[in-house]
PDB file of C-alpha atoms in Angstrom:
ATOM      1  CA  MET A 736     105.830  71.007  73.032  1.00 39.00           C
ATOM      2  CA  THR A 737     105.091  74.647  73.800  1.00 39.00           C
ATOM      3  CA  SER A 738     107.994  76.995  73.191  1.00 39.00           C
ATOM      4  CA  THR A 739     108.508  79.839  75.033  1.00 39.00           C
ATOM      5  CA  THR A 740     107.829  82.093  71.798  1.00 39.00           C
ATOM      6  CA  SER A 741     104.626  80.992  71.858  1.00 40.00           C
ATOM      7  CA  ALA A 742     103.894  83.565  74.848  1.00 41.00           C
ATOM      8  CA  ALA A 743     105.245  86.343  73.227  1.00 40.00           C
ATOM      9  CA  PRO A 744     102.247  87.419  71.313  1.00 36.00           C
ATOM     10  CA  TYR A 745     100.163  87.824  74.752  1.00 42.00           C
ATOM     11  CA  ARG A 746     102.716  89.783  76.178  1.00 47.00           C
ATOM     12  CA  ARG A 747     101.577  93.508  76.905  1.00 51.00           C
ATOM     13  CA  PRO A 748     103.957  96.441  76.158  1.00 47.00           C
ATOM     14  CA  GLY A 749     105.135  96.601  79.684  1.00 50.00           C
ATOM     15  CA  LEU A 750     106.250  99.865  81.333  1.00 46.00           C
ATOM     16  CA  ARG A 751     106.838 101.287  77.607  1.00 50.00           C
ATOM     17  CA  ALA A 752     103.090 102.259  77.613  1.00 46.00           C
ATOM     18  CA  LEU A 753     103.789 104.638  80.357  1.00 48.00           C
ATOM     19  CA  ARG A 754     105.894 107.055  77.908  1.00 51.00           C
ATOM     20  CA  PRO A 755     104.305 110.162  78.138  1.00 45.00           C
ATOM     21  CA  PHE A 756     104.291 111.306  74.286  1.00 45.00           C
ATOM     22  CA  GLY A 757     101.398 112.106  72.024  1.00 47.00           C
ATOM     23  CA  GLN A 758      99.182 112.715  74.816  1.00 62.00           C
ATOM     24  CA  GLY A 759      98.233 116.622  73.616  1.00 77.00           C
ATOM     25  CA  PRO A 760      98.898 119.938  74.956  1.00 85.00           C
ATOM     26  CA  LEU A 761      97.034 119.528  78.111  1.00 87.00           C
ATOM     27  CA  PHE A 762      98.988 115.849  79.293  1.00 87.00           C
ATOM     28  CA  ALA A 763     102.132 117.667  78.490  1.00 89.00           C
ATOM     29  CA  VAL A 764     101.334 120.887  80.541  1.00 91.00           C
ATOM     30  CA  SER A 765     100.491 118.558  83.397  1.00 90.00           C
ATOM     31  CA  VAL A 766     103.603 116.802  83.358  1.00 91.00           C
ATOM     32  CA  ALA A 767     105.615 119.794  83.337  1.00 92.00           C
ATOM     33  CA  VAL A 768     103.570 121.125  86.478  1.00 92.00           C
ATOM     34  CA  LEU A 769     104.416 118.077  88.602  1.00 92.00           C
ATOM     35  CA  ALA A 770     108.198 118.287  87.434  1.00 93.00           C
ATOM     36  CA  ALA A 771     108.062 122.172  88.608  1.00 92.00           C
ATOM     37  CA  LEU A 772     106.556 120.946  91.632  1.00 91.00           C
ATOM     38  CA  VAL A 773     108.989 118.544  92.298  1.00 91.00           C
ATOM     39  CA  LEU A 774     111.682 121.036  91.502  1.00 92.00           C
ATOM     40  CA  LEU A 775     109.945 123.222  94.179  1.00 89.00           C
ATOM     41  CA  VAL A 776     110.051 120.893  97.191  1.00 87.00           C
ATOM     42  CA  LEU A 777     113.643 120.002  96.109  1.00 90.00           C
ATOM     43  CA  LEU A 778     114.606 123.671  96.045  1.00 91.00           C
ATOM     44  CA  ALA A 779     112.262 125.175  98.910  1.00 89.00           C
ATOM     45  CA  PRO A 780     115.288 125.944 101.192  1.00 89.00           C
ATOM     46  CA  VAL A 781     117.030 127.670  98.462  1.00 90.00           C
ATOM     47  CA  LEU A 782     114.103 129.831  96.699  1.00 90.00           C
ATOM     48  CA  ALA A 783     112.049 130.579 100.064  1.00 88.00           C
ATOM     49  CA  PRO A 784     113.213 133.894 100.633  1.00 89.00           C
ATOM     50  CA  TYR A 785     112.571 134.174 104.428  1.00 89.00           C
ATOM     51  CA  ASP A 786     112.287 131.216 107.132  1.00 88.00           C
ATOM     52  CA  PRO A 787     108.861 130.072 107.005  1.00 88.00           C
ATOM     53  CA  GLU A 788     108.101 130.461 110.838  1.00 86.00           C
ATOM     54  CA  ALA A 789     109.692 133.581 111.334  1.00 84.00           C
ATOM     55  CA  LEU A 790     106.981 135.858 112.973  1.00 85.00           C
ATOM     56  CA  ASP A 791     106.994 139.546 112.099  1.00 82.00           C
ATOM     57  CA  LEU A 792     103.928 140.854 113.703  1.00 82.00           C
ATOM     58  CA  SER A 793     104.576 144.420 112.559  1.00 79.00           C
ATOM     59  CA  ALA A 794     103.901 143.104 109.042  1.00 78.00           C
ATOM     60  CA  SER A 795     100.838 141.223 109.414  1.00 81.00           C
ATOM     61  CA  LEU A 796      98.796 141.051 106.542  1.00 83.00           C
ATOM     62  CA  VAL A 797     100.890 143.170 103.985  1.00 84.00           C
ATOM     63  CA  GLY A 798      99.920 142.923 100.436  1.00 80.00           C
ATOM     64  CA  THR A 799     102.234 141.994  97.757  1.00 83.00           C
ATOM     65  CA  THR A 800     105.248 143.990  97.650  1.00 83.00           C
ATOM     66  CA  GLY A 801     109.115 143.719  96.419  1.00 81.00           C
ATOM     67  CA  ASP A 802     109.597 142.250  99.587  1.00 82.00           C
ATOM     68  CA  HIS A 803     106.880 139.884 100.090  1.00 83.00           C
ATOM     69  CA  LEU A 804     105.640 138.532  96.506  1.00 86.00           C
ATOM     70  CA  LEU A 805     102.428 137.079  97.816  1.00 88.00           C
ATOM     71  CA  GLY A 806     102.319 139.124 101.173  1.00 84.00           C
ATOM     72  CA  THR A 807     102.268 137.821 104.547  1.00 87.00           C
ATOM     73  CA  ASP A 808      99.870 136.146 106.901  1.00 87.00           C
ATOM     74  CA  GLN A 809      98.303 137.135 110.175  1.00 87.00           C
ATOM     75  CA  SER A 810     101.229 136.658 111.861  1.00 86.00           C
ATOM     76  CA  GLY A 811     103.754 138.326 109.568  1.00 86.00           C
ATOM     77  CA  ARG A 812     104.990 134.995 107.854  1.00 90.00           C
ATOM     78  CA  ASP A 813     105.986 135.483 104.270  1.00 90.00           C
ATOM     79  CA  VAL A 814     103.316 133.332 102.208  1.00 91.00           C
ATOM     80  CA  LEU A 815     105.254 132.648  99.441  1.00 92.00           C
ATOM     81  CA  SER A 816     107.973 130.931 102.089  1.00 92.00           C
ATOM     82  CA  ARG A 817     105.462 128.969 103.579  1.00 93.00           C
ATOM     83  CA  LEU A 818     104.036 127.887 100.266  1.00 92.00           C
ATOM     84  CA  LEU A 819     107.318 126.347  99.067  1.00 92.00           C
ATOM     85  CA  HIS A 820     108.056 124.657 102.525  1.00 92.00           C
ATOM     86  CA  GLY A 821     104.580 123.694 102.581  1.00 91.00           C
ATOM     87  CA  ALA A 822     105.242 121.865  99.231  1.00 90.00           C
ATOM     88  CA  ARG A 823     107.425 119.525 101.067  1.00 88.00           C
ATOM     89  CA  THR A 824     104.850 118.286 103.673  1.00 86.00           C
ATOM     90  CA  GLY A 825     101.964 118.570 101.087  1.00 87.00           C
ATOM     91  CA  LEU A 826     103.657 116.209  98.815  1.00 90.00           C
ATOM     92  CA  LEU A 827     105.434 113.761 101.236  1.00 90.00           C
ATOM     93  CA  GLY A 828     102.386 112.642 102.849  1.00 92.00           C
ATOM     94  CA  PRO A 829     100.579 111.855  99.431  1.00 93.00           C
ATOM     95  CA  LEU A 830     103.992 109.763  98.046  1.00 93.00           C
ATOM     96  CA  LEU A 831     103.809 108.010 101.169  1.00 94.00           C
ATOM     97  CA  VAL A 832     100.499 106.865 101.051  1.00 95.00           C
ATOM     98  CA  VAL A 833     100.826 105.916  97.433  1.00 94.00           C
ATOM     99  CA  GLY A 834     104.073 104.282  97.945  1.00 94.00           C
ATOM    100  CA  VAL A 835     102.769 101.941 100.480  1.00 94.00           C
ATOM    101  CA  SER A 836      99.265 101.186  98.841  1.00 93.00           C
ATOM    102  CA  THR A 837     100.721 100.482  95.665  1.00 92.00           C
ATOM    103  CA  LEU A 838     103.266  97.881  97.414  1.00 92.00           C
ATOM    104  CA  LEU A 839     100.843  96.353  99.502  1.00 92.00           C
ATOM    105  CA  GLY A 840      97.843  96.649  96.602  1.00 90.00           C
ATOM    106  CA  PRO A 841      99.331  94.521  93.891  1.00 89.00           C
ATOM    107  CA  LEU A 842     100.831  91.975  96.014  1.00 89.00           C
ATOM    108  CA  LEU A 843      97.267  91.474  97.648  1.00 91.00           C
ATOM    109  CA  GLY A 844      95.550  91.516  94.272  1.00 89.00           C
ATOM    110  CA  VAL A 845      98.041  89.322  92.638  1.00 88.00           C
ATOM    111  CA  VAL A 846      97.637  86.824  95.584  1.00 89.00           C
ATOM    112  CA  ALA A 847      94.051  86.417  95.450  1.00 88.00           C
ATOM    113  CA  ALA A 848      94.033  85.987  91.600  1.00 86.00           C
ATOM    114  CA  TRP A 849      96.598  83.217  91.479  1.00 82.00           C
ATOM    115  CA  ARG A 850      95.907  81.428  94.584  1.00 82.00           C
ATOM    116  CA  GLY A 851      91.954  81.751  93.771  1.00 81.00           C
ATOM    117  CA  GLY A 852      89.545  79.442  95.951  1.00 84.00           C
ATOM    118  CA  TRP A 853      89.661  80.438 100.049  1.00 88.00           C
ATOM    119  CA  ALA A 854      92.476  82.576  99.686  1.00 85.00           C
ATOM    120  CA  ASP A 855      90.753  84.889  97.026  1.00 84.00           C
ATOM    121  CA  THR A 856      87.515  84.767  99.038  1.00 88.00           C
ATOM    122  CA  LEU A 857      89.337  86.033 102.246  1.00 91.00           C
ATOM    123  CA  LEU A 858      91.505  88.595 100.825  1.00 89.00           C
ATOM    124  CA  SER A 859      88.635  89.863  98.506  1.00 88.00           C
ATOM    125  CA  ARG A 860      86.262  90.220 101.588  1.00 90.00           C
ATOM    126  CA  SER A 861      88.720  91.654 103.351  1.00 88.00           C
ATOM    127  CA  MET A 862      89.775  94.452 100.805  1.00 89.00           C
ATOM    128  CA  ASP A 863      85.821  94.994 100.570  1.00 88.00           C
ATOM    129  CA  LEU A 864      85.458  95.719 104.353  1.00 89.00           C
ATOM    130  CA  VAL A 865      88.350  98.390 104.292  1.00 88.00           C
ATOM    131  CA  PHE A 866      87.030  99.494 101.296  1.00 85.00           C
ATOM    132  CA  ALA A 867      83.654 100.203 102.885  1.00 87.00           C
ATOM    133  CA  ILE A 868      85.151 102.372 105.555  1.00 86.00           C
ATOM    134  CA  PRO A 869      85.666 106.126 104.258  1.00 87.00           C
ATOM    135  CA  GLY A 870      89.520 107.128 104.489  1.00 88.00           C
ATOM    136  CA  LEU A 871      88.842 110.447 106.341  1.00 89.00           C
ATOM    137  CA  LEU A 872      86.810 108.662 109.114  1.00 90.00           C
ATOM    138  CA  LEU A 873      89.877 105.726 109.535  1.00 90.00           C
ATOM    139  CA  ALA A 874      92.301 109.088 109.644  1.00 91.00           C
ATOM    140  CA  ILE A 875      90.202 110.619 112.162  1.00 91.00           C
ATOM    141  CA  LEU A 876      89.545 107.941 114.303  1.00 91.00           C
ATOM    142  CA  LEU A 877      93.454 107.085 114.381  1.00 91.00           C
ATOM    143  CA  VAL A 878      94.142 110.516 115.190  1.00 91.00           C
ATOM    144  CA  SER A 879      91.973 110.417 118.211  1.00 88.00           C
ATOM    145  CA  VAL A 880      93.961 107.794 119.362  1.00 89.00           C
ATOM    146  CA  VAL A 881      97.919 108.336 118.228  1.00 87.00           C
ATOM    147  CA  GLY A 882      97.269 112.694 118.108  1.00 86.00           C
ATOM    148  CA  PRO A 883      97.069 114.647 115.325  1.00 87.00           C
ATOM    149  CA  GLY A 884     100.496 115.116 112.888  1.00 87.00           C
ATOM    150  CA  LEU A 885     101.324 113.413 109.675  1.00 89.00           C
ATOM    151  CA  THR A 886     102.066 109.809 111.088  1.00 91.00           C
ATOM    152  CA  ALA A 887      98.593 108.920 111.790  1.00 92.00           C
ATOM    153  CA  PRO A 888      96.904 110.276 108.668  1.00 93.00           C
ATOM    154  CA  VAL A 889      99.199 108.975 106.224  1.00 94.00           C
ATOM    155  CA  ILE A 890      98.930 105.429 108.023  1.00 94.00           C
ATOM    156  CA  ALA A 891      94.991 105.327 107.998  1.00 93.00           C
ATOM    157  CA  LEU A 892      95.020 106.770 104.528  1.00 94.00           C
ATOM    158  CA  SER A 893      97.744 104.045 103.426  1.00 94.00           C
ATOM    159  CA  VAL A 894      95.193 101.595 104.697  1.00 93.00           C
ATOM    160  CA  ALA A 895      92.319 102.912 102.743  1.00 92.00           C
ATOM    161  CA  TYR A 896      93.783 103.408  99.410  1.00 93.00           C
ATOM    162  CA  THR A 897      95.193  99.694  99.251  1.00 93.00           C
ATOM    163  CA  PRO A 898      92.050  98.127  98.281  1.00 91.00           C
ATOM    164  CA  TYR A 899      91.582 100.581  95.446  1.00 88.00           C
ATOM    165  CA  VAL A 900      94.816  99.190  94.203  1.00 90.00           C
ATOM    166  CA  GLY A 901      94.413  95.796  95.272  1.00 90.00           C
ATOM    167  CA  ARG A 902      90.948  95.149  93.411  1.00 89.00           C
ATOM    168  CA  LEU A 903      92.151  96.793  90.295  1.00 90.00           C
ATOM    169  CA  VAL A 904      94.935  94.382  90.249  1.00 89.00           C
ATOM    170  CA  ARG A 905      92.822  91.373  91.468  1.00 89.00           C
ATOM    171  CA  GLY A 906      90.577  91.678  88.329  1.00 88.00           C
ATOM    172  CA  ILE A 907      93.894  92.281  85.654  1.00 86.00           C
ATOM    173  CA  ALA A 908      95.684  89.923  87.204  1.00 86.00           C
ATOM    174  CA  ARG A 909      92.660  87.083  86.850  1.00 85.00           C
ATOM    175  CA  GLN A 910      92.289  87.920  83.239  1.00 83.00           C
ATOM    176  CA  GLU A 911      96.121  87.773  82.769  1.00 80.00           C
ATOM    177  CA  LYS A 912      96.127  84.387  84.398  1.00 79.00           C
ATOM    178  CA  ALA A 913      93.607  83.014  81.814  1.00 77.00           C
ATOM    179  CA  ARG A 914      95.926  84.090  79.029  1.00 78.00           C
ATOM    180  CA  PRO A 915      97.819  81.450  76.997  1.00 78.00           C
ATOM    181  CA  TYR A 916     101.183  82.730  77.659  1.00 76.00           C
ATOM    182  CA  ILE A 917     100.640  82.172  81.587  1.00 76.00           C
ATOM    183  CA  GLU A 918      99.905  78.561  80.483  1.00 74.00           C
ATOM    184  CA  ALA A 919     103.008  78.255  78.352  1.00 80.00           C
ATOM    185  CA  TYR A 920     105.434  79.267  81.169  1.00 76.00           C
ATOM    186  CA  ARG A 921     103.818  76.785  83.641  1.00 74.00           C
ATOM    187  CA  VAL A 922     103.670  73.802  81.393  1.00 76.00           C
ATOM    188  CA  GLN A 923     107.777  74.941  80.917  1.00 76.00           C
ATOM    189  CA  GLY A 924     108.323  74.205  84.658  1.00 70.00           C
ATOM    190  CA  TRP A 925     108.463  77.553  85.759  1.00 74.00           C
ATOM    191  CA  SER A 926     107.037  77.948  89.298  1.00 73.00           C
ATOM    192  CA  GLY A 927     104.093  80.537  90.284  1.00 69.00           C
ATOM    193  CA  ARG A 928     106.389  82.879  92.033  1.00 75.00           C
ATOM    194  CA  THR A 929     108.617  83.210  88.884  1.00 78.00           C
ATOM    195  CA  VAL A 930     105.541  83.594  86.606  1.00 78.00           C
ATOM    196  CA  CYS A 931     104.240  86.401  88.568  1.00 78.00           C
ATOM    197  CA  VAL A 932     107.449  88.285  89.370  1.00 77.00           C
ATOM    198  CA  ARG A 933     108.570  88.048  85.787  1.00 77.00           C
ATOM    199  CA  HIS A 934     105.504  88.449  83.671  1.00 74.00           C
ATOM    200  CA  LEU A 935     102.651  89.021  85.098  1.00 80.00           C
ATOM    201  CA  LEU A 936     103.449  92.071  87.597  1.00 82.00           C
ATOM    202  CA  PRO A 937     105.498  93.495  84.539  1.00 82.00           C
ATOM    203  CA  ASN A 938     102.262  93.408  82.387  1.00 80.00           C
ATOM    204  CA  ILE A 939      99.786  95.027  84.782  1.00 84.00           C
ATOM    205  CA  ALA A 940     102.596  97.507  86.186  1.00 83.00           C
ATOM    206  CA  PRO A 941     101.522 100.173  83.770  1.00 83.00           C
ATOM    207  CA  THR A 942      98.074 100.150  84.903  1.00 84.00           C
ATOM    208  CA  VAL A 943      98.826 100.268  88.668  1.00 87.00           C
ATOM    209  CA  PHE A 944     101.080 103.296  87.958  1.00 86.00           C
ATOM    210  CA  ALA A 945      98.190 105.016  86.133  1.00 85.00           C
ATOM    211  CA  GLN A 946      96.026 104.420  89.166  1.00 87.00           C
ATOM    212  CA  SER A 947      98.683 105.789  91.668  1.00 89.00           C
ATOM    213  CA  ALA A 948      99.230 108.823  89.650  1.00 88.00           C
ATOM    214  CA  MET A 949      95.214 109.674  90.324  1.00 88.00           C
ATOM    215  CA  ASN A 950      95.778 108.467  93.896  1.00 91.00           C
ATOM    216  CA  PHE A 951      98.345 110.672  94.647  1.00 93.00           C
ATOM    217  CA  GLY A 952      96.081 113.868  93.738  1.00 91.00           C
ATOM    218  CA  TYR A 953      93.151 112.227  95.931  1.00 92.00           C
ATOM    219  CA  ALA A 954      95.515 111.687  99.038  1.00 94.00           C
ATOM    220  CA  LEU A 955      97.164 114.938  98.593  1.00 94.00           C
ATOM    221  CA  MET A 956      93.286 116.368  98.615  1.00 93.00           C
ATOM    222  CA  ASP A 957      92.635 113.947 101.644  1.00 94.00           C
ATOM    223  CA  LEU A 958      95.956 115.080 103.702  1.00 94.00           C
ATOM    224  CA  ALA A 959      95.159 118.698 103.002  1.00 93.00           C
ATOM    225  CA  ALA A 960      91.507 118.452 104.362  1.00 93.00           C
ATOM    226  CA  LEU A 961      93.014 116.699 107.511  1.00 93.00           C
ATOM    227  CA  SER A 962      95.342 119.775 108.044  1.00 92.00           C
ATOM    228  CA  PHE A 963      92.614 122.022 107.246  1.00 92.00           C
ATOM    229  CA  LEU A 964      90.258 120.490 109.961  1.00 90.00           C
ATOM    230  CA  GLY A 965      93.343 120.239 112.525  1.00 89.00           C
ATOM    231  CA  PHE A 966      93.935 116.697 112.480  1.00 91.00           C
ATOM    232  CA  GLY A 967      97.014 116.570 110.142  1.00 88.00           C
ATOM    233  CA  VAL A 968     100.137 118.656 110.100  1.00 86.00           C
ATOM    234  CA  GLN A 969     100.337 121.529 113.171  1.00 86.00           C
ATOM    235  CA  PRO A 970     100.913 125.267 113.181  1.00 81.00           C
ATOM    236  CA  PRO A 971     103.656 126.871 112.878  1.00 83.00           C
ATOM    237  CA  ALA A 972     104.665 124.206 110.496  1.00 85.00           C
ATOM    238  CA  ALA A 973     104.031 124.984 106.916  1.00 88.00           C
ATOM    239  CA  ASP A 974     101.486 122.726 105.375  1.00 90.00           C
ATOM    240  CA  TRP A 975      98.775 123.693 102.626  1.00 92.00           C
ATOM    241  CA  GLY A 976      95.458 122.421 103.995  1.00 91.00           C
ATOM    242  CA  ALA A 977      96.794 124.309 107.720  1.00 90.00           C
ATOM    243  CA  MET A 978      97.623 127.652 105.819  1.00 91.00           C
ATOM    244  CA  ILE A 979      94.140 127.438 104.386  1.00 92.00           C
ATOM    245  CA  ASN A 980      92.575 126.920 107.945  1.00 90.00           C
ATOM    246  CA  GLU A 981      94.890 129.885 109.429  1.00 89.00           C
ATOM    247  CA  GLY A 982      93.878 132.375 106.292  1.00 88.00           C
ATOM    248  CA  GLN A 983      90.286 132.032 106.809  1.00 87.00           C
ATOM    249  CA  ALA A 984      90.165 134.888 109.225  1.00 84.00           C
ATOM    250  CA  ALA A 985      92.323 137.053 106.688  1.00 84.00           C
ATOM    251  CA  VAL A 986      90.060 136.623 104.310  1.00 85.00           C
ATOM    252  CA  LEU A 987      87.266 138.291 106.692  1.00 82.00           C
ATOM    253  CA  GLN A 988      89.822 141.195 106.783  1.00 83.00           C
ATOM    254  CA  GLY A 989      90.285 141.714 102.905  1.00 80.00           C
ATOM    255  CA  ALA A 990      93.396 139.807 102.582  1.00 83.00           C
ATOM    256  CA  MET A 991      92.602 136.913 100.042  1.00 88.00           C
ATOM    257  CA  LEU A 992      96.344 135.631  99.483  1.00 89.00           C
ATOM    258  CA  PRO A 993      96.956 133.485 102.722  1.00 89.00           C
ATOM    259  CA  ALA A 994      93.966 131.189 102.045  1.00 90.00           C
ATOM    260  CA  LEU A 995      93.814 131.710  98.139  1.00 92.00           C
ATOM    261  CA  ALA A 996      97.623 130.912  97.623  1.00 91.00           C
ATOM    262  CA  PRO A 997      97.487 127.317  99.042  1.00 93.00           C
ATOM    263  CA  SER A 998      94.346 126.579  97.825  1.00 93.00           C
ATOM    264  CA  ALA A 999      95.119 126.985  94.288  1.00 93.00           C
ATOM    265  CA  CYS A1000      98.330 125.137  94.592  1.00 93.00           C
ATOM    266  CA  ILE A1001      96.147 122.100  95.977  1.00 94.00           C
ATOM    267  CA  VAL A1002      93.696 122.453  92.833  1.00 94.00           C
ATOM    268  CA  LEU A1003      96.743 122.684  90.634  1.00 93.00           C
ATOM    269  CA  ALA A1004      98.619 119.690  91.858  1.00 93.00           C
ATOM    270  CA  VAL A1005      95.471 117.552  91.768  1.00 93.00           C
ATOM    271  CA  VAL A1006      94.189 118.365  88.461  1.00 93.00           C
ATOM    272  CA  ALA A1007      97.776 117.856  87.380  1.00 92.00           C
ATOM    273  CA  PHE A1008      97.533 114.357  88.788  1.00 92.00           C
ATOM    274  CA  GLY A1009      94.373 113.494  87.564  1.00 90.00           C
ATOM    275  CA  ILE A1010      94.902 114.447  83.964  1.00 90.00           C
ATOM    276  CA  VAL A1011      98.292 112.521  83.595  1.00 89.00           C
ATOM    277  CA  GLY A1012      96.827 109.449  85.456  1.00 86.00           C
ATOM    278  CA  GLU A1013      93.930 109.551  82.824  1.00 85.00           C
ATOM    279  CA  GLY A1014      96.144 110.125  80.366  1.00 84.00           C
ATOM    280  CA  LEU A1015      98.344 107.381  81.237  1.00 82.00           C
ATOM    281  CA  ALA A1016      95.277 105.215  81.475  1.00 79.00           C
ATOM    282  CA  ASP A1017      93.899 106.071  78.069  1.00 77.00           C
ATOM    283  CA  ARG A1018      97.574 105.302  76.338  1.00 76.00           C
ATOM    284  CA  ILE A1019      97.536 101.815  77.807  1.00 72.00           C
ATOM    285  CA  ALA A1020      94.223 101.378  76.530  1.00 66.00           C
ATOM    286  CA  LYS A1021      94.889 102.264  73.231  1.00 67.00           C
ATOM    287  CA  ARG A1022      97.903  99.775  73.205  1.00 63.00           C
ATOM    288  CA  GLU A1023      95.900  97.131  74.367  1.00 57.00           C
ATOM    289  CA  ARG A1024      93.051  97.082  71.181  1.00 53.00           C
TER     290      ARG A1024
END
């Protein structure tokens, strides 16, 4: 008779694989950058020196001064205040996209891998179909129906990003399903749902979280691009992508900061999320060797 201990050698380290130690200074700096971004989002109302939407045409395109550390835009709005408040919309959208795709993707992937047969075929082909449609195109189509704002792009990108996670989870779940510990639990009479929830999902969770970290950066870039094109967050609301769009005219007048500051924030955040995601993936791969 198979005992519960027989499955132990085949179990992965689970969420312990996400401990961000021993990844090198670049990984540590990226984690610090992301932690700082989270603090800025939480403390934006306290740290922002001005109302991000307050107009002051007499202070249009003022350079860096003691009152305006990053200057002002064409409408006299403080760039630093808009950057801080823009971080809230800039990070909230990707958080929603990643949250939804990280919930739906593993669910579809595990069901497809565990059920097999027609269920696997149906779910896999459906994910392939959605995967073939560019997320930005899907967002633009939905915005044309619903209207501009944050809601339509978040819904569209959530749908577009779900196959990324679902296909990854399906492949890993199929490998895990073939391992002896899965059969051991099934021989002991455990239901398929219990095995998936208590053992299969925890074993693939680290890989999902690593992919989600990278997806966060991609979603941030996509949502910023949509706002830049006028399909996302609308002025006068503070948003990094919209700020770049508004700052284009200022560049022609020699004022770089209204467009450069939000561009730098987007690049910094995307690179930091990418490094953290790659670092977590490398750590998981090393633990599985």
